[in-house]
PDB file of C-alpha atoms and ligand atoms in Angstrom:
ATOM      1  CA  MET M   1     -12.368  23.798  -1.815  1.00 25.00           C
ATOM      2  CA  TRP M   2      -9.780  26.380  -2.954  1.00 19.00           C
ATOM      3  CA  ARG M   3     -12.632  28.972  -3.240  1.00 25.00           C
ATOM      4  CA  ARG M   4     -13.582  28.479   0.395  1.00 26.00           C
ATOM      5  CA  VAL M   5      -9.928  28.984   1.352  1.00 27.00           C
ATOM      6  CA  ALA M   6      -9.750  32.179  -0.665  1.00 27.00           C
ATOM      7  CA  SER M   7     -12.930  33.648   0.877  1.00 28.00           C
ATOM      8  CA  LEU M   8     -11.692  32.752   4.375  1.00 26.00           C
ATOM      9  CA  SER M   9      -8.368  34.518   3.851  1.00 31.00           C
ATOM     10  CA  SER M  10     -10.147  37.690   2.713  1.00 29.00           C
ATOM     11  CA  PHE M  11     -12.466  37.333   5.764  1.00 25.00           C
ATOM     12  CA  LEU M  12      -9.428  37.136   8.028  1.00 27.00           C
ATOM     13  CA  SER M  13      -7.680  40.119   6.449  1.00 31.00           C
ATOM     14  CA  SER M  14     -10.752  42.292   6.670  1.00 30.00           C
ATOM     15  CA  TYR M  15     -10.794  41.548  10.388  1.00 27.00           C
ATOM     16  CA  SER M  16      -7.165  42.431  10.875  1.00 33.00           C
ATOM     17  CA  THR M  17      -7.719  45.836  12.625  1.00 30.00           C
ATOM     18  CA  SER M  18      -9.618  46.931  15.678  1.00 35.00           C
ATOM     19  CA  PHE M  19     -11.897  43.956  16.475  1.00 30.00           C
ATOM     20  CA  VAL M  20      -9.175  41.406  16.258  1.00 32.00           C
ATOM     21  CA  ALA M  21      -6.736  43.637  18.171  1.00 35.00           C
ATOM     22  CA  GLN M  22      -9.197  44.087  21.024  1.00 37.00           C
ATOM     23  CA  THR M  23      -9.926  40.332  21.105  1.00 32.00           C
ATOM     24  CA  ALA M  24      -6.260  39.554  20.949  1.00 35.00           C
ATOM     25  CA  SER M  25      -5.502  41.659  23.973  1.00 38.00           C
ATOM     26  CA  ARG M  26      -8.264  39.836  25.808  1.00 36.00           C
ATOM     27  CA  LEU M  27      -6.592  36.561  24.888  1.00 36.00           C
ATOM     28  CA  ASN M  28      -3.209  37.995  25.811  1.00 41.00           C
ATOM     29  CA  THR M  29      -1.383  37.755  22.551  1.00 39.00           C
ATOM     30  CA  TRP M  30      -2.126  38.309  18.910  1.00 33.00           C
ATOM     31  CA  GLU M  31      -0.227  35.191  18.100  1.00 45.00           C
ATOM     32  CA  SER M  32      -2.422  32.937  20.203  1.00 44.00           C
ATOM     33  CA  LEU M  33      -5.526  34.264  18.450  1.00 31.00           C
ATOM     34  CA  THR M  34      -4.190  33.828  14.945  1.00 36.00           C
ATOM     35  CA  THR M  35      -2.886  30.433  15.752  1.00 42.00           C
ATOM     36  CA  ARG M  36      -6.251  29.347  17.045  1.00 35.00           C
ATOM     37  CA  ILE M  37      -8.111  30.754  14.020  1.00 30.00           C
ATOM     38  CA  ALA M  38      -5.716  28.980  11.678  1.00 42.00           C
ATOM     39  CA  GLN M  39      -6.137  25.737  13.614  1.00 43.00           C
ATOM     40  CA  GLN M  40      -9.950  25.980  13.582  1.00 35.00           C
ATOM     41  CA  ALA M  41     -10.062  26.982   9.911  1.00 39.00           C
ATOM     42  CA  ASN M  42      -7.737  24.132   9.115  1.00 44.00           C
ATOM     43  CA  GLY M  43      -9.982  21.632  10.877  1.00 39.00           C
ATOM     44  CA  PHE M  44     -13.049  23.106   9.183  1.00 42.00           C
ATOM     45  CA  ILE M  45     -11.695  23.287   5.657  1.00 44.00           C
ATOM     46  CA  ALA M  46      -9.203  20.562   5.220  1.00 45.00           C
ATOM     47  CA  PRO M  47     -10.086  16.863   5.377  1.00 49.00           C
ATOM     48  CA  LYS M  48      -8.625  15.430   8.550  1.00 47.00           C
ATOM     49  CA  GLU M  49      -6.190  13.176   6.794  1.00 67.00           C
ATOM     50  CA  LYS M  50      -6.055  11.947   3.250  1.00 80.00           C
ATOM     51  CA  THR M  51      -6.867   8.210   2.993  1.00 92.00           C
ATOM     52  CA  PRO M  52      -4.049   6.525   1.143  1.00 97.00           C
ATOM     53  CA  PHE M  53      -4.517   4.630  -2.122  1.00 97.00           C
ATOM     54  CA  ILE M  54      -3.609   1.021  -1.386  1.00 98.00           C
ATOM     55  CA  THR M  55      -2.793  -1.750  -3.849  1.00 98.00           C
ATOM     56  CA  PHE M  56      -2.227  -5.288  -2.646  1.00 98.00           C
ATOM     57  CA  VAL M  57       0.071  -7.263  -4.924  1.00 99.00           C
ATOM     58  CA  LEU M  58      -0.562 -10.972  -4.788  1.00 99.00           C
ATOM     59  CA  GLY M  59       0.607 -14.110  -6.655  1.00 99.00           C
ATOM     60  CA  GLY M  60       2.469 -17.273  -6.079  1.00 98.00           C
ATOM     61  CA  PRO M  61       6.185 -17.411  -5.162  1.00 98.00           C
ATOM     62  CA  GLY M  62       8.171 -16.295  -8.203  1.00 98.00           C
ATOM     63  CA  SER M  63       5.149 -14.984 -10.107  1.00 99.00           C
ATOM     64  CA  GLY M  64       6.971 -11.662 -10.673  1.00 98.00           C
ATOM     65  CA  LYS M  65       5.314  -9.441  -8.013  1.00 99.00           C
ATOM     66  CA  GLY M  66       8.582  -7.642  -7.046  1.00 98.00           C
ATOM     67  CA  THR M  67       9.668  -7.220 -10.668  1.00 98.00           C
ATOM     68  CA  GLN M  68       6.409  -5.614 -11.678  1.00 98.00           C
ATOM     69  CA  CYS M  69       6.260  -3.490  -8.525  1.00 98.00           C
ATOM     70  CA  ILE M  70       9.547  -1.825  -9.610  1.00 98.00           C
ATOM     71  CA  LYS M  71       7.924  -0.867 -12.927  1.00 98.00           C
ATOM     72  CA  ILE M  72       4.744   0.422 -11.226  1.00 98.00           C
ATOM     73  CA  VAL M  73       6.865   2.610  -8.903  1.00 98.00           C
ATOM     74  CA  GLU M  74       8.807   4.038 -11.845  1.00 98.00           C
ATOM     75  CA  THR M  75       5.731   4.762 -13.912  1.00 98.00           C
ATOM     76  CA  PHE M  76       3.098   5.721 -11.353  1.00 98.00           C
ATOM     77  CA  GLY M  77       5.052   6.941  -8.339  1.00 97.00           C
ATOM     78  CA  PHE M  78       3.876   4.429  -5.726  1.00 98.00           C
ATOM     79  CA  THR M  79       5.868   3.572  -2.607  1.00 98.00           C
ATOM     80  CA  HIS M  80       6.714  -0.143  -2.619  1.00 98.00           C
ATOM     81  CA  LEU M  81       6.390  -2.045   0.623  1.00 99.00           C
ATOM     82  CA  SER M  82       7.280  -5.717   0.240  1.00 99.00           C
ATOM     83  CA  ALA M  83       6.185  -7.745   3.257  1.00 99.00           C
ATOM     84  CA  GLY M  84       8.950 -10.254   2.553  1.00 98.00           C
ATOM     85  CA  ASP M  85      11.589  -7.494   2.342  1.00 98.00           C
ATOM     86  CA  LEU M  86      10.370  -5.896   5.567  1.00 98.00           C
ATOM     87  CA  LEU M  87      10.618  -9.245   7.369  1.00 98.00           C
ATOM     88  CA  ARG M  88      14.128  -9.956   5.946  1.00 98.00           C
ATOM     89  CA  ARG M  89      15.193  -6.458   7.155  1.00 98.00           C
ATOM     90  CA  GLU M  90      13.846  -7.341  10.607  1.00 98.00           C
ATOM     91  CA  ILE M  91      16.077 -10.495  10.582  1.00 98.00           C
ATOM     92  CA  ASP M  92      19.103  -8.431   9.479  1.00 97.00           C
ATOM     93  CA  SER M  93      18.547  -5.877  12.223  1.00 97.00           C
ATOM     94  CA  ASN M  94      18.841  -8.630  14.899  1.00 92.00           C
ATOM     95  CA  SER M  95      15.529  -7.699  16.409  1.00 94.00           C
ATOM     96  CA  ALA M  96      13.914  -9.829  19.135  1.00 96.00           C
ATOM     97  CA  ASP M  97      11.688 -11.484  16.575  1.00 97.00           C
ATOM     98  CA  GLY M  98      14.506 -12.043  14.056  1.00 98.00           C
ATOM     99  CA  ALA M  99      15.194 -15.691  14.844  1.00 98.00           C
ATOM    100  CA  MET M 100      11.518 -16.708  14.761  1.00 98.00           C
ATOM    101  CA  ILE M 101      11.039 -14.861  11.369  1.00 98.00           C
ATOM    102  CA  LEU M 102      14.101 -16.566   9.919  1.00 98.00           C
ATOM    103  CA  ASN M 103      12.774 -19.971  10.910  1.00 98.00           C
ATOM    104  CA  LYS M 104       9.356 -19.320   9.356  1.00 98.00           C
ATOM    105  CA  ILE M 105      10.947 -18.051   6.124  1.00 98.00           C
ATOM    106  CA  LYS M 106      13.316 -21.048   5.913  1.00 98.00           C
ATOM    107  CA  GLU M 107      10.316 -23.354   6.340  1.00 98.00           C
ATOM    108  CA  GLY M 108       8.212 -21.445   3.789  1.00 98.00           C
ATOM    109  CA  LYS M 109       5.578 -20.707   6.485  1.00 98.00           C
ATOM    110  CA  ILE M 110       3.746 -17.542   7.421  1.00 98.00           C
ATOM    111  CA  VAL M 111       4.928 -15.125  10.144  1.00 98.00           C
ATOM    112  CA  PRO M 112       2.255 -14.059  12.709  1.00 98.00           C
ATOM    113  CA  SER M 113       0.097 -11.362  11.123  1.00 98.00           C
ATOM    114  CA  GLN M 114       0.349  -8.682  13.821  1.00 98.00           C
ATOM    115  CA  LEU M 115       4.112  -8.515  13.368  1.00 98.00           C
ATOM    116  CA  THR M 116       3.933  -8.139   9.615  1.00 98.00           C
ATOM    117  CA  VAL M 117       1.139  -5.603   9.766  1.00 98.00           C
ATOM    118  CA  LYS M 118       3.094  -3.490  12.284  1.00 98.00           C
ATOM    119  CA  LEU M 119       6.091  -3.430   9.901  1.00 98.00           C
ATOM    120  CA  ILE M 120       3.801  -2.374   7.015  1.00 98.00           C
ATOM    121  CA  GLN M 121       2.215   0.282   9.252  1.00 98.00           C
ATOM    122  CA  LYS M 122       5.690   1.663  10.165  1.00 98.00           C
ATOM    123  CA  GLY M 123       6.603   1.754   6.441  1.00 98.00           C
ATOM    124  CA  MET M 124       3.365   3.618   5.600  1.00 98.00           C
ATOM    125  CA  GLU M 125       3.773   6.112   8.438  1.00 97.00           C
ATOM    126  CA  SER M 126       7.336   6.943   7.602  1.00 97.00           C
ATOM    127  CA  SER M 127       6.432   7.820   4.022  1.00 97.00           C
ATOM    128  CA  ASP M 128       5.144  11.152   2.701  1.00 97.00           C
ATOM    129  CA  ASN M 129       3.516   9.321  -0.187  1.00 97.00           C
ATOM    130  CA  ASP M 130      -0.174   8.470  -0.241  1.00 96.00           C
ATOM    131  CA  LYS M 131       0.015   5.652  -2.791  1.00 97.00           C
ATOM    132  CA  PHE M 132       1.278   2.274  -1.631  1.00 98.00           C
ATOM    133  CA  LEU M 133       2.034  -1.089  -3.235  1.00 98.00           C
ATOM    134  CA  ILE M 134       1.858  -3.718  -0.540  1.00 98.00           C
ATOM    135  CA  ASP M 135       3.665  -6.663  -2.108  1.00 99.00           C
ATOM    136  CA  GLY M 136       3.177 -10.262  -0.902  1.00 99.00           C
ATOM    137  CA  PHE M 137       0.395  -9.296   1.504  1.00 99.00           C
ATOM    138  CA  PRO M 138      -2.176 -10.421   2.647  1.00 99.00           C
ATOM    139  CA  ARG M 139      -0.978 -13.998   2.275  1.00 98.00           C
ATOM    140  CA  THR M 140      -3.717 -15.426   4.503  1.00 98.00           C
ATOM    141  CA  GLU M 141      -7.214 -14.556   5.789  1.00 98.00           C
ATOM    142  CA  GLU M 142      -5.575 -13.835   9.141  1.00 98.00           C
ATOM    143  CA  ASN M 143      -3.207 -11.355   7.433  1.00 98.00           C
ATOM    144  CA  ARG M 144      -6.190  -9.663   5.747  1.00 98.00           C
ATOM    145  CA  VAL M 145      -8.293  -9.319   8.896  1.00 98.00           C
ATOM    146  CA  SER M 146      -5.309  -8.118  10.883  1.00 98.00           C
ATOM    147  CA  PHE M 147      -4.601  -5.336   8.371  1.00 98.00           C
ATOM    148  CA  GLU M 148      -8.261  -4.256   8.503  1.00 98.00           C
ATOM    149  CA  GLN M 149      -8.170  -4.221  12.306  1.00 98.00           C
ATOM    150  CA  ILE M 150      -4.854  -2.414  12.721  1.00 98.00           C
ATOM    151  CA  ILE M 151      -4.696  -0.108   9.712  1.00 97.00           C
ATOM    152  CA  GLY M 152      -8.486   0.178   9.242  1.00 97.00           C
ATOM    153  CA  ILE M 153      -8.314   0.721   5.469  1.00 96.00           C
ATOM    154  CA  GLU M 154      -9.483  -1.521   2.629  1.00 97.00           C
ATOM    155  CA  PRO M 155      -7.320  -1.838  -0.523  1.00 98.00           C
ATOM    156  CA  ASN M 156      -8.441   0.099  -3.627  1.00 97.00           C
ATOM    157  CA  VAL M 157      -6.914  -2.414  -6.026  1.00 98.00           C
ATOM    158  CA  VAL M 158      -5.741  -5.996  -5.686  1.00 98.00           C
ATOM    159  CA  LEU M 159      -3.449  -7.294  -8.384  1.00 98.00           C
ATOM    160  CA  PHE M 160      -3.053 -11.033  -8.874  1.00 99.00           C
ATOM    161  CA  PHE M 161      -0.121 -12.307 -10.901  1.00 99.00           C
ATOM    162  CA  ASP M 162      -1.367 -15.607 -12.196  1.00 98.00           C
ATOM    163  CA  CYS M 163       1.581 -17.798 -13.270  1.00 98.00           C
ATOM    164  CA  PRO M 164       1.868 -21.503 -13.990  1.00 98.00           C
ATOM    165  CA  GLU M 165       3.583 -23.462 -11.233  1.00 98.00           C
ATOM    166  CA  GLU M 166       6.412 -24.869 -13.370  1.00 98.00           C
ATOM    167  CA  GLU M 167       7.267 -21.321 -14.538  1.00 98.00           C
ATOM    168  CA  MET M 168       7.364 -20.091 -10.939  1.00 98.00           C
ATOM    169  CA  VAL M 169       9.623 -22.917  -9.857  1.00 98.00           C
ATOM    170  CA  LYS M 170      11.965 -22.326 -12.805  1.00 98.00           C
ATOM    171  CA  ARG M 171      12.250 -18.602 -12.002  1.00 98.00           C
ATOM    172  CA  LEU M 172      12.839 -19.204  -8.266  1.00 98.00           C
ATOM    173  CA  LEU M 173      15.603 -21.708  -8.895  1.00 98.00           C
ATOM    174  CA  ASN M 174      17.237 -19.216 -11.226  1.00 98.00           C
ATOM    175  CA  ARG M 175      16.766 -16.127  -9.065  1.00 98.00           C
ATOM    176  CA  ASN M 176      20.262 -16.340  -7.558  1.00 96.00           C
ATOM    177  CA  GLN M 177      19.780 -13.688  -4.856  1.00 97.00           C
ATOM    178  CA  GLY M 178      20.962 -15.917  -2.012  1.00 97.00           C
ATOM    179  CA  ARG M 179      17.553 -16.245  -0.464  1.00 98.00           C
ATOM    180  CA  VAL M 180      17.292 -18.985   2.140  1.00 98.00           C
ATOM    181  CA  ASP M 181      13.910 -20.036   0.805  1.00 98.00           C
ATOM    182  CA  ASP M 182      14.831 -20.459  -2.870  1.00 98.00           C
ATOM    183  CA  ASN M 183      15.479 -24.222  -2.678  1.00 98.00           C
ATOM    184  CA  LEU M 184      13.248 -27.003  -3.972  1.00 98.00           C
ATOM    185  CA  GLU M 185      12.076 -28.222  -0.560  1.00 98.00           C
ATOM    186  CA  THR M 186      11.014 -24.802   0.718  1.00 98.00           C
ATOM    187  CA  ILE M 187       9.537 -23.844  -2.675  1.00 98.00           C
ATOM    188  CA  LYS M 188       7.240 -26.893  -2.422  1.00 98.00           C
ATOM    189  CA  THR M 189       5.940 -25.712   0.969  1.00 98.00           C
ATOM    190  CA  ARG M 190       5.557 -22.118  -0.310  1.00 98.00           C
ATOM    191  CA  LEU M 191       3.472 -23.401  -3.190  1.00 98.00           C
ATOM    192  CA  LYS M 192       1.264 -25.436  -0.870  1.00 98.00           C
ATOM    193  CA  VAL M 193       0.832 -22.489   1.485  1.00 98.00           C
ATOM    194  CA  PHE M 194      -0.092 -20.308  -1.495  1.00 98.00           C
ATOM    195  CA  GLU M 195      -2.765 -22.694  -2.666  1.00 98.00           C
ATOM    196  CA  ALA M 196      -4.237 -23.426   0.774  1.00 98.00           C
ATOM    197  CA  LEU M 197      -4.013 -20.012   2.438  1.00 98.00           C
ATOM    198  CA  SER M 198      -3.495 -17.291  -0.201  1.00 98.00           C
ATOM    199  CA  LEU M 199      -6.009 -18.400  -2.888  1.00 98.00           C
ATOM    200  CA  PRO M 200      -8.957 -17.921  -0.504  1.00 98.00           C
ATOM    201  CA  VAL M 201      -7.826 -14.298  -0.021  1.00 98.00           C
ATOM    202  CA  ILE M 202      -7.647 -13.835  -3.773  1.00 98.00           C
ATOM    203  CA  ASN M 203     -11.205 -15.195  -4.087  1.00 98.00           C
ATOM    204  CA  TYR M 204     -12.338 -12.877  -1.356  1.00 98.00           C
ATOM    205  CA  TYR M 205     -11.278  -9.838  -3.332  1.00 98.00           C
ATOM    206  CA  SER M 206     -12.589 -11.289  -6.561  1.00 98.00           C
ATOM    207  CA  GLN M 207     -16.032 -11.472  -4.992  1.00 98.00           C
ATOM    208  CA  ARG M 208     -15.745  -7.826  -3.907  1.00 97.00           C
ATOM    209  CA  GLY M 209     -14.841  -6.677  -7.479  1.00 97.00           C
ATOM    210  CA  LYS M 210     -11.427  -5.481  -6.468  1.00 98.00           C
ATOM    211  CA  LEU M 211      -9.328  -8.149  -8.205  1.00 98.00           C
ATOM    212  CA  TYR M 212      -7.342  -7.532 -11.372  1.00 98.00           C
ATOM    213  CA  THR M 213      -5.815 -10.737 -12.742  1.00 98.00           C
ATOM    214  CA  ILE M 214      -2.638 -10.500 -14.797  1.00 98.00           C
ATOM    215  CA  ARG M 215      -1.505 -13.450 -16.958  1.00 98.00           C
ATOM    216  CA  ALA M 216       2.064 -13.502 -15.627  1.00 98.00           C
ATOM    217  CA  ARG M 217       3.761 -15.292 -18.524  1.00 97.00           C
ATOM    218  CA  GLY M 218       5.819 -13.667 -21.263  1.00 98.00           C
ATOM    219  CA  THR M 219       8.493 -10.994 -20.923  1.00 98.00           C
ATOM    220  CA  GLU M 220       8.514  -8.541 -18.025  1.00 98.00           C
ATOM    221  CA  ASP M 221       7.528  -5.754 -20.493  1.00 98.00           C
ATOM    222  CA  GLU M 222       4.684  -7.764 -21.949  1.00 98.00           C
ATOM    223  CA  ILE M 223       3.334  -8.387 -18.494  1.00 98.00           C
ATOM    224  CA  PHE M 224       3.645  -4.683 -17.536  1.00 98.00           C
ATOM    225  CA  GLU M 225       1.501  -3.790 -20.573  1.00 98.00           C
ATOM    226  CA  GLN M 226      -1.377  -5.595 -18.814  1.00 98.00           C
ATOM    227  CA  VAL M 227      -0.674  -3.746 -15.593  1.00 98.00           C
ATOM    228  CA  ARG M 228      -0.300  -0.220 -17.012  1.00 98.00           C
ATOM    229  CA  PRO M 229      -3.910   0.347 -18.165  1.00 98.00           C
ATOM    230  CA  ILE M 230      -5.237  -0.461 -14.654  1.00 97.00           C
ATOM    231  CA  PHE M 231      -3.309   2.405 -12.989  1.00 97.00           C
ATOM    232  CA  THR M 232      -3.800   4.700 -16.009  1.00 97.00           C
ATOM    233  CA  ALA M 233      -7.560   4.317 -15.521  1.00 94.00           C
ATOM    234  CA  PHE M 234      -7.347   4.983 -11.800  1.00 91.00           C
ATOM    235  CA  GLU M 235      -5.215   8.059 -12.424  1.00 88.00           C
ATOM    236  CA  ALA M 236      -7.732   9.416 -14.958  1.00 89.00           C
ATOM    237  CA  CYS M 237     -10.572   8.731 -12.567  1.00 83.00           C
ATOM    238  CA  HIS M 238      -8.731  10.595  -9.809  1.00 74.00           C
ATOM    239  CA  VAL M 239      -8.125  13.671 -12.018  1.00 77.00           C
ATOM    240  CA  SER M 240     -11.751  13.837 -13.137  1.00 76.00           C
ATOM    241  CA  THR M 241     -12.922  13.564  -9.484  1.00 71.00           C
ATOM    242  CA  MET M 242     -10.590  16.439  -8.518  1.00 74.00           C
ATOM    243  CA  ILE M 243     -11.923  18.626 -11.427  1.00 82.00           C
ATOM    244  CA  LEU M 244     -15.501  17.830 -10.348  1.00 78.00           C
ATOM    245  CA  SER M 245     -14.843  18.672  -6.712  1.00 74.00           C
ATOM    246  CA  ILE M 246     -13.224  22.032  -7.675  1.00 79.00           C
ATOM    247  CA  GLN M 247     -16.293  22.850  -9.809  1.00 80.00           C
ATOM    248  CA  LEU M 248     -18.643  21.953  -7.010  1.00 78.00           C
ATOM    249  CA  CYS M 249     -16.868  24.122  -4.407  1.00 71.00           C
TER     250      CYS M 249
HETATM  251  N1  LIG G   1       8.350 -12.232 -16.938  1.00 50.19           N
HETATM  252  C1  LIG G   1       9.440 -12.826 -16.478  1.00 50.19           C
HETATM  253  N2  LIG G   1      10.107 -13.728 -17.182  1.00 50.19           N
HETATM  254  C2  LIG G   1      11.194 -14.375 -16.718  1.00 50.19           C
HETATM  255  N3  LIG G   1      11.705 -14.129 -15.493  1.00 50.19           N
HETATM  256  C3  LIG G   1      11.069 -13.271 -14.707  1.00 50.19           C
HETATM  257  C4  LIG G   1       9.912 -12.601 -15.142  1.00 50.19           C
HETATM  258  N4  LIG G   1       9.545 -11.749 -14.127  1.00 50.19           N
HETATM  259  C5  LIG G   1      10.388 -11.940 -13.146  1.00 50.19           C
HETATM  260  N5  LIG G   1      11.334 -12.800 -13.459  1.00 50.19           N
HETATM  261  C6  LIG G   1      12.427 -13.302 -12.621  1.00 50.19           C
HETATM  262  O1  LIG G   1      11.854 -14.311 -11.748  1.00 50.19           O
HETATM  263  C7  LIG G   1      12.410 -14.257 -10.497  1.00 50.19           C
HETATM  264  C8  LIG G   1      11.294 -14.011  -9.454  1.00 50.19           C
HETATM  265  O2  LIG G   1      10.675 -12.762  -9.710  1.00 50.19           O
HETATM  266  P1  LIG G   1      10.171 -11.851  -8.534  1.00 50.19           P
HETATM  267  O3  LIG G   1      11.277 -11.771  -7.500  1.00 50.19           O
HETATM  268  O4  LIG G   1       9.705 -10.574  -9.080  1.00 50.19           O
HETATM  269  O5  LIG G   1       8.967 -12.715  -8.010  1.00 50.19           O
HETATM  270  P2  LIG G   1       8.069 -12.560  -6.703  1.00 50.19           P
HETATM  271  O6  LIG G   1       6.652 -12.822  -7.075  1.00 50.19           O
HETATM  272  O7  LIG G   1       8.363 -11.252  -6.038  1.00 50.19           O
HETATM  273  O8  LIG G   1       8.629 -13.778  -5.816  1.00 50.19           O
HETATM  274  P3  LIG G   1       8.604 -13.972  -4.207  1.00 50.19           P
HETATM  275  O9  LIG G   1       7.194 -14.198  -3.829  1.00 50.19           O
HETATM  276  O10 LIG G   1       9.459 -15.183  -4.018  1.00 50.19           O
HETATM  277  O11 LIG G   1       9.190 -12.732  -3.646  1.00 50.19           O
HETATM  278  C9  LIG G   1      13.409 -13.081 -10.504  1.00 50.19           C
HETATM  279  O12 LIG G   1      14.669 -13.652 -10.717  1.00 50.19           O
HETATM  280  C10 LIG G   1      12.982 -12.245 -11.731  1.00 50.19           C
HETATM  281  O13 LIG G   1      14.063 -11.606 -12.302  1.00 50.19           O
HETATM  282  N1  LIG G   2       2.558 -11.591   4.330  1.00 50.19           N
HETATM  283  C1  LIG G   2       3.718 -12.298   4.456  1.00 50.19           C
HETATM  284  C2  LIG G   2       4.716 -12.142   3.445  1.00 50.19           C
HETATM  285  C3  LIG G   2       5.845 -12.903   3.580  1.00 50.19           C
HETATM  286  N2  LIG G   2       6.012 -13.763   4.610  1.00 50.19           N
HETATM  287  C4  LIG G   2       7.225 -14.588   4.783  1.00 50.19           C
HETATM  288  C5  LIG G   2       6.962 -16.003   4.256  1.00 50.19           C
HETATM  289  C6  LIG G   2       7.402 -15.899   2.844  1.00 50.19           C
HETATM  290  O1  LIG G   2       7.664 -17.162   2.296  1.00 50.19           O
HETATM  291  C7  LIG G   2       8.638 -15.004   2.962  1.00 50.19           C
HETATM  292  C8  LIG G   2       9.102 -14.348   1.746  1.00 50.19           C
HETATM  293  O2  LIG G   2       8.117 -13.463   1.212  1.00 50.19           O
HETATM  294  P1  LIG G   2       8.289 -12.998  -0.311  1.00 50.19           P
HETATM  295  O3  LIG G   2       9.531 -12.140  -0.377  1.00 50.19           O
HETATM  296  O4  LIG G   2       8.406 -14.225  -1.097  1.00 50.19           O
HETATM  297  O5  LIG G   2       7.052 -12.203  -0.604  1.00 50.19           O
HETATM  298  O6  LIG G   2       8.286 -14.067   3.981  1.00 50.19           O
HETATM  299  C9  LIG G   2       5.006 -13.834   5.562  1.00 50.19           C
HETATM  300  O7  LIG G   2       5.148 -14.604   6.531  1.00 50.19           O
HETATM  301  N3  LIG G   2       3.890 -13.084   5.478  1.00 50.19           N
HETATM  302 MG1  LIG G   3       9.059 -10.760  -4.120  1.00 50.19          MG
END
């Protein structure tokens, strides 16, 4: 790619005298000509837009998704978009949907997909990064299909934090972050929703060979040592693809 850019710039500079000047006067200004050439060259050479690298982070309530996302961000430079955090921010901002979202979260139920996907979309669009961890999403088949329809991109990686139920309940009851859904009654519903609606999504990605299952017991660091090699391998693969494409250009 960079070689084509280099040869184009020498092509442009060799044309920087009489021919271009005459053409420019025909087009009124030199600026409009150079701007147009730059725009056309850009469209010709550069890919239209880089497709982001998307990781969905799944697991039952309290399985440690958010905790591990922080470590992945620190180590691999992803942008973390937690669906639950985006929804809680929507409640705090007193938006029109705030009351409905609060009720769903209090009951441990799932917010309509379109709304959640739009919040994720906003988060992605307002970031300069091209690597995203989408945490706690998709929670249902409807979530998954809605993301495909609205965003139009498939995830590259799906992480599943597989944690025994009694461990998840213990962690949630000790979380102490003032969450309205960290009480035994709501936790029971969240676990049922996870089993009935989220496990089918996990199976879907397993069948497509995208699922990486992490045994989510042990210390946070021990669990991260299962996560690390997955992203290290993807990074190495990305670097070798870049080297190969430079050699092919
Ligand atoms: N390996 C671990 N061992 C013990 N406690 C942990 C571990 N990982 C996370 N925790 C604690 O468990 C609680 C839940 O973790 P976390 O918030 O990361 O879970 P989550 O999967 O994001 O849950 P939710 O779906 O409810 O958002 C937190 O208080 C966290 O500090
Ligand atoms: N895709 C999602 C993600 C979250 N919610 C709602 C319902 C969850 O119980 C709640 C908290 O999410 P968490 O922070 O535990 O990931 O937010 C949803 O409706 N859809
Ligand atoms: Mg979380």
